[in-house]
Coordinates of C-alpha atoms in Angstrom, one line a residue:
Chain A
M1 CA -72.5 -8.0 89.0
E2 CA -74.6 -10.7 87.4
I3 CA -78.0 -11.4 88.8
K4 CA -79.2 -15.0 88.5
T5 CA -82.4 -16.7 89.7
I6 CA -82.3 -19.6 92.1
E7 CA -83.4 -21.8 89.3
E8 CA -80.5 -20.7 87.2
V9 CA -78.0 -21.2 90.0
S10 CA -79.4 -24.7 90.7
S11 CA -79.2 -25.7 87.0
E12 CA -75.7 -24.4 86.7
K13 CA -74.6 -26.4 89.8
K14 CA -76.2 -29.5 88.5
R15 CA -74.5 -29.2 85.2
L16 CA -71.1 -28.7 86.8
A17 CA -71.7 -31.6 89.2
A18 CA -72.5 -33.9 86.2
S19 CA -69.3 -32.8 84.5
L20 CA -67.1 -34.0 87.4
D21 CA -67.5 -37.7 86.5
I22 CA -67.7 -38.6 90.2
L23 CA -66.5 -42.0 91.5
D24 CA -67.5 -42.6 95.1
A25 CA -65.2 -44.5 97.6
S26 CA -67.8 -44.8 100.3
M27 CA -71.2 -46.3 99.3
W28 CA -72.8 -48.8 101.8
L29 CA -75.2 -51.7 101.6
G30 CA -76.9 -53.1 104.7
Q31 CA -78.3 -51.6 107.9
P32 CA -76.3 -48.6 109.1
E33 CA -75.3 -48.7 112.8
G34 CA -75.7 -45.8 115.1
F35 CA -77.7 -43.6 112.7
P36 CA -81.4 -43.8 113.7
N37 CA -82.5 -41.7 110.7
A38 CA -80.7 -43.8 108.1
S39 CA -82.1 -46.8 106.3
A40 CA -80.5 -49.7 104.5
M41 CA -80.3 -49.6 100.7
S42 CA -80.3 -52.6 98.3
F43 CA -78.0 -52.3 95.4
P44 CA -80.7 -51.3 92.9
V45 CA -81.8 -48.6 95.3
L46 CA -78.3 -47.4 95.8
K47 CA -77.6 -47.4 92.1
E48 CA -80.7 -45.3 91.5
A49 CA -79.5 -42.9 94.2
T50 CA -76.1 -42.6 92.6
N51 CA -77.8 -41.4 89.4
R52 CA -79.7 -38.7 91.3
H53 CA -76.4 -37.5 92.9
F54 CA -74.2 -37.5 89.7
I55 CA -72.1 -40.5 90.9
T56 CA -71.0 -42.8 88.1
G57 CA -69.6 -45.7 90.1
G58 CA -67.1 -46.5 92.8
L59 CA -66.5 -48.7 95.8
V60 CA -69.3 -50.4 97.8
S61 CA -69.0 -51.7 101.3
H62 CA -71.4 -53.7 103.5
W63 CA -72.3 -52.7 107.1
S64 CA -72.2 -56.3 108.2
G65 CA -68.4 -56.2 107.7
K66 CA -68.4 -54.0 110.9
T67 CA -71.6 -54.9 112.7
A68 CA -71.5 -58.8 112.3
S69 CA -68.0 -59.9 111.2
A70 CA -65.5 -59.2 108.4
Q71 CA -66.4 -62.6 106.9
D72 CA -70.1 -61.9 106.9
G73 CA -69.7 -58.6 105.2
N74 CA -67.4 -60.1 102.6
R75 CA -69.9 -62.9 101.9
F76 CA -72.7 -60.5 101.4
L77 CA -70.6 -58.5 98.9
T78 CA -69.4 -61.6 97.1
E79 CA -73.0 -62.7 96.6
E80 CA -74.1 -59.2 95.6
F81 CA -71.4 -58.7 93.0
D82 CA -71.6 -62.3 91.6
S83 CA -73.5 -61.0 88.7
G84 CA -71.1 -58.2 87.9
K85 CA -71.9 -54.5 88.2
N86 CA -70.1 -52.2 85.8
N87 CA -68.1 -49.5 87.4
F88 CA -69.1 -50.6 91.0
Y89 CA -66.6 -52.6 93.0
P90 CA -66.7 -54.2 96.5
I91 CA -64.4 -53.3 99.4
W92 CA -63.6 -56.3 101.6
T93 CA -63.1 -56.0 105.3
G94 CA -59.7 -57.3 106.5
L95 CA -58.2 -58.7 109.7
P96 CA -54.7 -59.5 110.7
L97 CA -53.4 -62.6 108.8
F98 CA -52.2 -64.2 112.0
P99 CA -53.7 -65.9 113.9
E100 CA -55.5 -67.3 110.8
E101 CA -59.2 -67.1 110.8
P102 CA -61.7 -69.0 108.6
G103 CA -64.0 -67.6 106.0
P104 CA -63.6 -65.1 103.2
L105 CA -60.8 -62.7 104.2
P106 CA -58.2 -60.8 102.2
G107 CA -54.9 -62.6 102.3
L108 CA -56.4 -65.8 103.8
S109 CA -58.8 -67.0 101.1
D110 CA -59.5 -66.4 97.4
M111 CA -60.6 -62.9 96.9
P112 CA -62.8 -62.0 93.9
S113 CA -61.0 -59.9 91.3
K114 CA -63.7 -57.3 91.6
V115 CA -62.5 -56.3 95.1
K116 CA -60.5 -53.1 94.7
A117 CA -59.8 -52.1 98.3
V118 CA -59.6 -53.5 101.9
R119 CA -60.9 -51.7 105.0
V120 CA -60.0 -52.5 108.5
F121 CA -61.9 -51.7 111.8
P122 CA -59.0 -51.9 114.3
K123 CA -61.0 -50.6 117.3
T124 CA -64.2 -52.6 116.6
N125 CA -62.2 -55.8 115.9
K126 CA -59.8 -55.1 118.8
F127 CA -56.4 -55.2 117.2
M128 CA -53.7 -52.6 117.0
M129 CA -52.9 -50.9 113.7
S130 CA -49.2 -51.7 114.2
G131 CA -46.7 -53.4 111.9
F132 CA -46.3 -56.5 114.1
V133 CA -50.1 -57.1 114.0
L134 CA -51.1 -55.8 110.6
G135 CA -47.8 -56.0 108.7
S136 CA -48.6 -59.2 106.8
L137 CA -51.9 -57.8 105.5
C138 CA -50.1 -54.6 104.5
K139 CA -47.5 -56.7 102.5
F140 CA -50.4 -58.6 100.9
L141 CA -52.0 -55.3 99.8
I142 CA -48.8 -53.8 98.5
G143 CA -48.4 -57.0 96.4
R144 CA -51.8 -56.3 94.9
S145 CA -51.4 -52.5 94.7
M146 CA -54.5 -52.3 96.7
P147 CA -55.3 -49.5 99.1
L148 CA -56.0 -49.9 102.8
M149 CA -59.0 -47.9 104.1
V150 CA -59.8 -47.0 107.7
W151 CA -62.3 -44.6 109.4
H152 CA -60.6 -42.0 111.5
T153 CA -62.7 -43.1 114.4
E154 CA -61.2 -46.6 114.2
L155 CA -57.5 -45.6 114.4
E156 CA -54.9 -44.2 116.8
W157 CA -53.0 -41.4 115.0
K158 CA -49.6 -42.5 116.3
E159 CA -50.2 -46.1 115.2
L160 CA -51.2 -44.9 111.7
Y161 CA -48.1 -42.6 111.6
D162 CA -45.8 -45.5 112.3
L163 CA -47.6 -48.0 110.0
A164 CA -47.6 -45.5 107.1
G165 CA -43.9 -45.0 107.7
D166 CA -43.2 -48.7 107.9
F167 CA -45.1 -49.4 104.6
P168 CA -44.5 -46.4 102.3
D169 CA -45.6 -48.3 99.2
L170 CA -49.1 -48.9 100.8
N171 CA -51.8 -46.3 99.9
I172 CA -53.7 -45.7 103.1
I173 CA -57.0 -43.9 102.7
V174 CA -58.2 -42.2 105.9
E175 CA -62.0 -41.9 105.9
T176 CA -63.6 -38.9 107.5
Q177 CA -66.5 -40.8 109.0
I178 CA -68.2 -41.6 111.2
R179 CA -67.9 -38.5 113.4
K180 CA -66.4 -35.0 113.0
I181 CA -62.9 -35.2 111.5
L182 CA -62.7 -31.5 112.1
Y183 CA -61.8 -32.1 115.7
H184 CA -58.7 -34.1 114.6
M185 CA -57.1 -31.6 112.1
R186 CA -54.2 -30.9 114.5
N187 CA -53.2 -34.6 114.1
L188 CA -54.4 -35.2 110.5
M189 CA -52.6 -32.4 108.8
P190 CA -49.1 -33.2 110.3
L191 CA -49.7 -36.8 109.4
M192 CA -50.5 -36.0 105.8
R193 CA -47.5 -33.7 105.7
E194 CA -45.1 -36.5 107.0
R195 CA -46.7 -39.5 105.3
K196 CA -47.2 -39.0 101.5
N197 CA -48.9 -42.4 101.2
V198 CA -51.8 -41.2 103.4
L199 CA -54.8 -40.1 101.3
L200 CA -58.0 -38.6 102.6
E201 CA -61.6 -39.5 101.7
I202 CA -63.6 -36.3 101.9
S203 CA -67.3 -37.1 102.7
N204 CA -67.1 -35.4 106.0
F205 CA -64.2 -33.0 105.3
A206 CA -66.4 -30.0 105.5
G207 CA -64.8 -27.7 108.1
G208 CA -64.6 -24.1 107.1
G209 CA -61.9 -23.7 104.4
F210 CA -60.5 -27.2 105.0
L211 CA -60.5 -28.5 101.5
D212 CA -59.0 -25.3 100.0
Y213 CA -56.3 -25.3 102.7
A214 CA -55.5 -29.0 102.5
V215 CA -55.4 -29.1 98.7
G216 CA -53.1 -26.1 98.8
Q217 CA -50.8 -27.9 101.3
F218 CA -50.7 -31.4 99.8
G219 CA -52.0 -31.3 96.2
A220 CA -55.3 -32.6 94.8
E221 CA -53.8 -36.1 94.3
R222 CA -54.1 -36.8 98.0
F223 CA -57.9 -36.6 98.1
I224 CA -60.6 -39.1 97.2
F225 CA -64.3 -38.4 96.8
G226 CA -66.7 -40.3 99.2
S227 CA -70.3 -39.9 100.0
F228 CA -71.0 -42.2 102.9
M229 CA -74.4 -42.9 101.4
P230 CA -77.0 -43.8 102.6
V231 CA -76.1 -42.3 106.0
A232 CA -74.8 -39.0 104.6
D233 CA -75.7 -36.6 101.9
P234 CA -73.5 -36.9 98.7
F235 CA -74.2 -33.2 98.0
V236 CA -72.0 -32.2 100.9
P237 CA -68.7 -33.3 99.3
V238 CA -70.1 -32.4 95.9
G239 CA -70.8 -28.9 97.1
M240 CA -67.4 -28.6 98.7
L241 CA -65.8 -29.5 95.4
L242 CA -68.0 -27.4 93.1
D243 CA -67.1 -24.1 94.8
A244 CA -63.5 -25.1 95.8
S245 CA -60.8 -22.6 95.0
C246 CA -58.7 -25.1 93.1
G247 CA -58.8 -25.5 89.3
E248 CA -61.2 -27.6 87.3
N249 CA -58.5 -30.3 86.7
Q250 CA -57.9 -30.6 90.4
K251 CA -61.6 -30.9 91.1
K252 CA -61.9 -33.7 88.6
M253 CA -58.9 -35.5 90.2
I254 CA -60.6 -35.4 93.6
A255 CA -64.0 -36.2 92.2
G256 CA -63.0 -39.4 90.4
D257 CA -59.7 -39.5 88.6
N258 CA -57.6 -40.3 91.7
L259 CA -59.9 -43.2 92.6
K260 CA -60.0 -44.4 89.1
R261 CA -56.2 -44.5 89.0
I262 CA -56.2 -46.6 92.2
I263 CA -58.9 -49.0 90.9
D264 CA -57.2 -49.4 87.6
G265 CA -53.9 -50.2 89.2
V266 CA -55.1 -53.0 91.4
K267 CA -53.6 -56.4 90.4
S268 CA -56.0 -59.4 90.6
Chain B
M1 CA -69.7 -13.3 90.2
R2 CA -73.4 -13.4 91.4
E3 CA -75.2 -10.6 93.1
P4 CA -75.4 -11.7 96.8
F5 CA -78.8 -12.6 98.0
I6 CA -78.5 -15.6 100.4
I7 CA -78.7 -15.3 104.2
D8 CA -76.4 -17.5 106.3
A9 CA -78.3 -17.5 109.5
H10 CA -75.7 -19.2 111.7
I11 CA -72.1 -18.3 111.8
H12 CA -69.4 -17.6 114.3
T13 CA -66.1 -15.8 114.1
G14 CA -62.8 -16.3 115.9
T15 CA -60.8 -19.2 117.0
S16 CA -61.8 -22.2 119.2
W17 CA -60.0 -24.6 121.5
M18 CA -62.1 -27.4 119.9
Y19 CA -61.1 -27.3 116.3
Y20 CA -58.6 -25.9 113.9
S21 CA -59.8 -23.2 111.6
P22 CA -57.7 -21.8 108.8
E23 CA -59.9 -18.7 108.2
P24 CA -61.8 -17.6 111.3
D25 CA -61.6 -13.9 110.8
W26 CA -64.1 -11.3 109.5
E27 CA -62.2 -10.6 106.3
S28 CA -62.2 -14.3 105.4
I29 CA -65.9 -14.7 106.0
I30 CA -66.7 -11.6 103.9
E31 CA -64.6 -12.9 101.1
L32 CA -66.4 -16.3 101.3
M33 CA -69.8 -14.6 101.4
D34 CA -69.0 -12.7 98.2
K35 CA -67.8 -15.8 96.5
L36 CA -71.0 -17.8 97.5
A37 CA -73.5 -15.0 96.9
I38 CA -74.3 -14.7 100.6
K39 CA -75.6 -11.2 101.3
Y40 CA -76.1 -11.4 105.1
A41 CA -74.8 -13.5 107.9
I42 CA -76.0 -13.8 111.5
C43 CA -73.1 -14.2 113.9
S44 CA -73.6 -15.6 117.4
E45 CA -71.3 -16.0 120.3
T46 CA -71.2 -18.8 122.9
V47 CA -68.5 -17.8 125.4
F48 CA -69.5 -14.6 127.4
D49 CA -66.0 -13.4 128.2
V50 CA -65.0 -13.6 124.6
A51 CA -68.3 -11.9 123.5
R52 CA -67.8 -9.0 125.9
R53 CA -64.3 -8.4 124.6
K54 CA -65.4 -8.6 121.0
I55 CA -68.6 -6.6 121.1
E56 CA -67.2 -3.2 120.1
K57 CA -65.4 -4.8 117.3
T58 CA -68.6 -6.5 116.2
V59 CA -70.4 -3.2 115.9
E60 CA -67.4 -1.7 114.0
N61 CA -67.2 -4.6 111.7
F62 CA -70.9 -4.5 111.0
E63 CA -70.4 -1.0 109.5
R64 CA -67.1 -2.0 107.8
S65 CA -68.9 -5.0 106.2
D66 CA -71.6 -2.7 104.7
R67 CA -74.0 -3.8 107.4
R68 CA -73.9 -7.5 106.3
I69 CA -72.9 -9.4 109.4
F70 CA -75.5 -9.2 112.2
Y71 CA -75.1 -10.1 115.8
L72 CA -76.7 -12.3 118.5
G73 CA -75.4 -11.8 122.0
V74 CA -74.7 -14.8 124.2
Y75 CA -76.8 -15.5 127.3
D76 CA -74.9 -17.7 129.8
P77 CA -77.3 -18.4 132.7
A78 CA -74.3 -18.4 135.1
D79 CA -73.7 -14.8 134.3
G80 CA -77.1 -13.7 133.1
D81 CA -77.2 -10.2 134.5
K82 CA -73.8 -9.3 133.0
C83 CA -74.8 -10.8 129.6
L84 CA -77.9 -8.6 129.4
E85 CA -76.1 -5.5 130.7
T86 CA -73.5 -6.0 127.9
V87 CA -76.0 -6.2 125.1
A88 CA -78.6 -3.7 126.5
P89 CA -76.9 -0.7 124.7
L90 CA -77.3 -2.5 121.4
V91 CA -81.1 -2.8 121.6
G92 CA -82.6 -0.8 118.7
E93 CA -79.3 -0.9 116.7
R94 CA -79.6 -2.6 113.3
V95 CA -76.7 -4.9 114.0
F96 CA -78.4 -6.5 117.1
L97 CA -80.9 -9.3 116.4
G98 CA -81.3 -11.1 119.7
L99 CA -79.7 -13.7 122.0
K100 CA -78.1 -17.2 121.7
L101 CA -78.5 -19.9 124.3
H102 CA -76.3 -23.0 124.5
P103 CA -77.5 -25.2 127.4
S104 CA -75.0 -28.0 126.5
L105 CA -72.0 -25.7 126.6
H106 CA -73.3 -23.8 129.7
K107 CA -74.3 -27.1 131.3
T108 CA -77.7 -25.6 132.5
A109 CA -81.0 -27.3 131.7
P110 CA -83.2 -25.3 129.3
E111 CA -86.1 -25.5 131.8
D112 CA -84.0 -23.7 134.5
E113 CA -85.5 -20.5 135.8
A114 CA -82.2 -18.7 135.2
Y115 CA -83.2 -18.6 131.5
D116 CA -86.4 -16.6 132.2
R117 CA -84.6 -13.3 132.1
A118 CA -83.3 -14.1 128.6
W119 CA -86.7 -15.0 127.3
R120 CA -88.3 -11.9 128.9
F121 CA -85.5 -9.6 127.5
V122 CA -86.1 -11.0 124.0
A123 CA -89.9 -10.7 124.3
D124 CA -89.8 -7.2 125.7
N125 CA -87.5 -6.0 122.9
N126 CA -89.1 -7.8 120.0
L127 CA -85.9 -9.8 119.3
T128 CA -85.1 -13.4 118.3
L129 CA -83.8 -16.2 120.4
L130 CA -81.5 -18.8 118.9
T131 CA -80.6 -21.9 120.8
H132 CA -78.3 -24.8 120.3
S133 CA -80.4 -28.0 120.0
W134 CA -79.3 -31.6 119.5
S135 CA -80.2 -35.3 120.1
V136 CA -79.2 -37.4 123.1
S137 CA -75.8 -38.7 122.3
D138 CA -74.0 -41.7 123.7
Y139 CA -70.6 -40.1 123.1
N140 CA -71.4 -36.5 124.0
P141 CA -73.6 -36.7 127.1
V142 CA -74.0 -32.9 127.5
Q143 CA -76.1 -32.8 124.4
A144 CA -78.9 -34.1 126.6
F145 CA -79.2 -30.5 127.9
S146 CA -80.3 -29.3 124.5
T147 CA -83.0 -31.6 123.2
P148 CA -85.8 -29.6 121.6
E149 CA -88.7 -30.5 123.9
R150 CA -86.9 -29.2 126.9
F151 CA -87.5 -25.6 125.6
E152 CA -91.2 -26.1 125.3
G153 CA -92.2 -24.6 128.6
Y154 CA -90.6 -21.3 127.7
V155 CA -92.0 -21.5 124.2
K156 CA -95.5 -21.7 125.7
K157 CA -94.8 -19.0 128.3
Y158 CA -93.4 -16.5 125.6
P159 CA -95.4 -17.3 122.5
S160 CA -94.5 -14.0 120.8
V161 CA -90.8 -14.8 120.8
R162 CA -89.4 -15.9 117.5
F163 CA -87.4 -19.0 118.5
V164 CA -84.9 -20.8 116.3
L165 CA -83.8 -24.4 117.2
A166 CA -80.3 -24.5 115.7
H167 CA -79.3 -27.7 114.1
A168 CA -83.0 -28.7 114.1
G169 CA -82.5 -31.2 116.9
G170 CA -79.4 -32.8 115.4
R171 CA -78.9 -36.1 113.6
G172 CA -80.7 -38.4 116.0
T173 CA -83.9 -38.6 118.0
G174 CA -84.0 -34.8 118.6
R175 CA -85.1 -34.3 115.0
E176 CA -88.5 -35.7 115.7
Q177 CA -89.1 -33.3 118.6
A178 CA -87.8 -30.3 116.6
I179 CA -90.3 -31.2 113.8
R180 CA -93.1 -31.5 116.3
M181 CA -92.4 -28.1 117.8
A182 CA -92.0 -26.4 114.4
N183 CA -95.4 -27.7 113.4
E184 CA -97.1 -27.0 116.8
Y185 CA -95.8 -23.5 117.5
E186 CA -96.1 -20.6 115.0
N187 CA -92.9 -18.9 116.1
V188 CA -90.6 -21.9 116.2
Y189 CA -88.1 -22.2 113.3
L190 CA -85.4 -24.8 112.5
D191 CA -82.0 -24.0 111.2
F192 CA -79.9 -26.9 109.8
A193 CA -76.5 -25.4 110.4
G194 CA -73.7 -27.7 111.2
D195 CA -73.0 -31.2 110.1
I196 CA -76.6 -32.5 109.9
F197 CA -75.4 -34.1 106.7
C198 CA -78.2 -36.8 106.6
F199 CA -79.0 -38.3 103.3
E200 CA -81.7 -36.3 101.3
Y201 CA -82.2 -34.2 104.4
I202 CA -83.8 -31.2 102.8
E203 CA -86.4 -33.3 100.9
T204 CA -87.1 -35.3 104.1
M205 CA -87.6 -32.2 106.3
L206 CA -89.9 -30.5 103.8
K207 CA -92.2 -33.6 104.0
A208 CA -92.3 -33.0 107.7
V209 CA -92.5 -29.2 108.2
P210 CA -93.7 -26.3 106.1
A211 CA -91.1 -24.8 103.9
E212 CA -91.6 -21.5 105.8
K213 CA -89.9 -23.1 108.9
L214 CA -86.5 -24.3 107.6
I215 CA -83.6 -21.9 107.6
F216 CA -80.2 -22.2 105.9
G217 CA -77.1 -21.8 108.1
S218 CA -73.5 -23.0 108.0
D219 CA -72.0 -22.9 111.5
Y220 CA -68.9 -21.3 109.9
P221 CA -66.0 -21.5 110.7
M222 CA -66.7 -24.9 112.2
L223 CA -68.4 -26.0 109.0
D224 CA -68.1 -24.6 105.5
P225 CA -71.1 -22.8 103.9
R226 CA -70.4 -24.6 100.7
A227 CA -71.6 -27.9 102.2
N228 CA -75.1 -26.9 103.2
L229 CA -75.5 -24.3 100.4
S230 CA -75.1 -26.8 97.6
R231 CA -77.4 -29.3 99.4
V232 CA -80.2 -26.7 98.9
F233 CA -79.3 -25.8 95.4
L234 CA -78.9 -29.4 94.3
S235 CA -81.9 -30.8 96.2
N236 CA -85.0 -32.0 94.4
I237 CA -87.3 -29.3 95.8
N238 CA -88.9 -26.4 93.9
S239 CA -87.3 -23.0 93.5
E240 CA -89.9 -21.3 95.6
D241 CA -89.0 -23.4 98.6
K242 CA -85.3 -22.9 97.9
Q243 CA -86.0 -19.1 98.1
K244 CA -87.7 -19.5 101.4
I245 CA -84.9 -21.7 102.9
L246 CA -82.1 -19.5 101.6
V247 CA -83.6 -16.1 102.1
D248 CA -87.1 -15.4 103.2
N249 CA -87.4 -17.5 106.4
A250 CA -84.3 -16.0 108.0
K251 CA -85.6 -12.5 107.1
K252 CA -88.9 -13.3 108.9
A253 CA -87.4 -15.2 111.9
Y254 CA -84.8 -12.5 112.6
K255 CA -86.9 -9.5 111.5
L256 CA -84.4 -8.5 108.9
E257 CA -86.8 -6.6 106.7

């Protein structure tokens, strides 16, 4: 058996992490809510942090989209991305299209072409994730080939099961924040088996053997890298990927290729 | 394949009502340990009835695993005498390293006198005491039973006991208390097992406590060792501190030399 020093193992892991070409679906600006040890990051600080964590770009959200209002978060992001930022794209927060609400909202106002995904907070914003409430937004997103994102803590599994069935052409990315997704595997795994348009962001998909098991069950194309930075540590999903049992091509799909395909496919 | 050298100081085995686990058995953890260069693991129990049923198997598996998976017995204050009777025959055996407390699960405050027997048992037998620790949580109120400062009375009463605060006080306000206790008391250590997945956590903690106090653990099978292990390897700390966190500190805290 080969004996390596800690320094050699660290260097090897860093080299492999850099080779993954990571695109991150879960980077956040603004003040995090409910995480007393986390601090807000400006875009330049976030960008610098991505460099330290082998992340080459991805999707950026704003906490105000949850803590203030969808429109406030979308305004912040529009201002922030006004000057363009190569390989970084905003996620807008969405609401049901009826009753119509004022301000910058997907489907209800002009949306900058840099926006590549929409996230909803059904529990926070007090609406059901059901077709009769969210269907018109889903149709709008399908027309743009744009994914719908949602934290698992914001959804009801039965509602998501029905919605994903009602709109099979809509990519729905379930996000593993902001609490343990591992307590919900007995719902999540059957959902992913039944609804092929449900993808999973993996920042908190760190249960023992979860990634190996789930990739074996559903294929690497169903998983999207996310860090949930600056609340969470990007090296958690990086570490899960580096030592995953799947092949190098599958690791690269999860690390960035799957998200790149989605971003590239969005129609402005 | 790398020669195993790492110590995972916080694992469990078996199934749980709380969560799905595809690989909770001994064979799977040994396979994973080999893959990740983990030489030793320290396995603790939390439910006494399960622990009692598994204890013979635990000793047998220790031998079968080439003496790689060590054991901490559970101390449930509701059944304290039986807990100690169960583990007493293991005292002096290489497999047996000490006891685990879980005040949140056992719903008994850490200051309760029912814990005194556990502290005395560990002190008298030169063993190690591991406890669950966390922060006050608005969505999980029983975590209030396990905030680090609530163990301080016993830490003062039994200063010779090597005491490990698992999860280092958790992700919230408990962290500050865990840091204070690790700095204030020579025999208090912090393991960061579980999903303490805070941003740049390793670097932050090493600014707050000496590198000799921080211990790598996974909380397998609830959490995967690959998560915390890579955080250490990829962090921006020096190799000497990585060696302490991954190997040396667990050896000292659990007297594995």
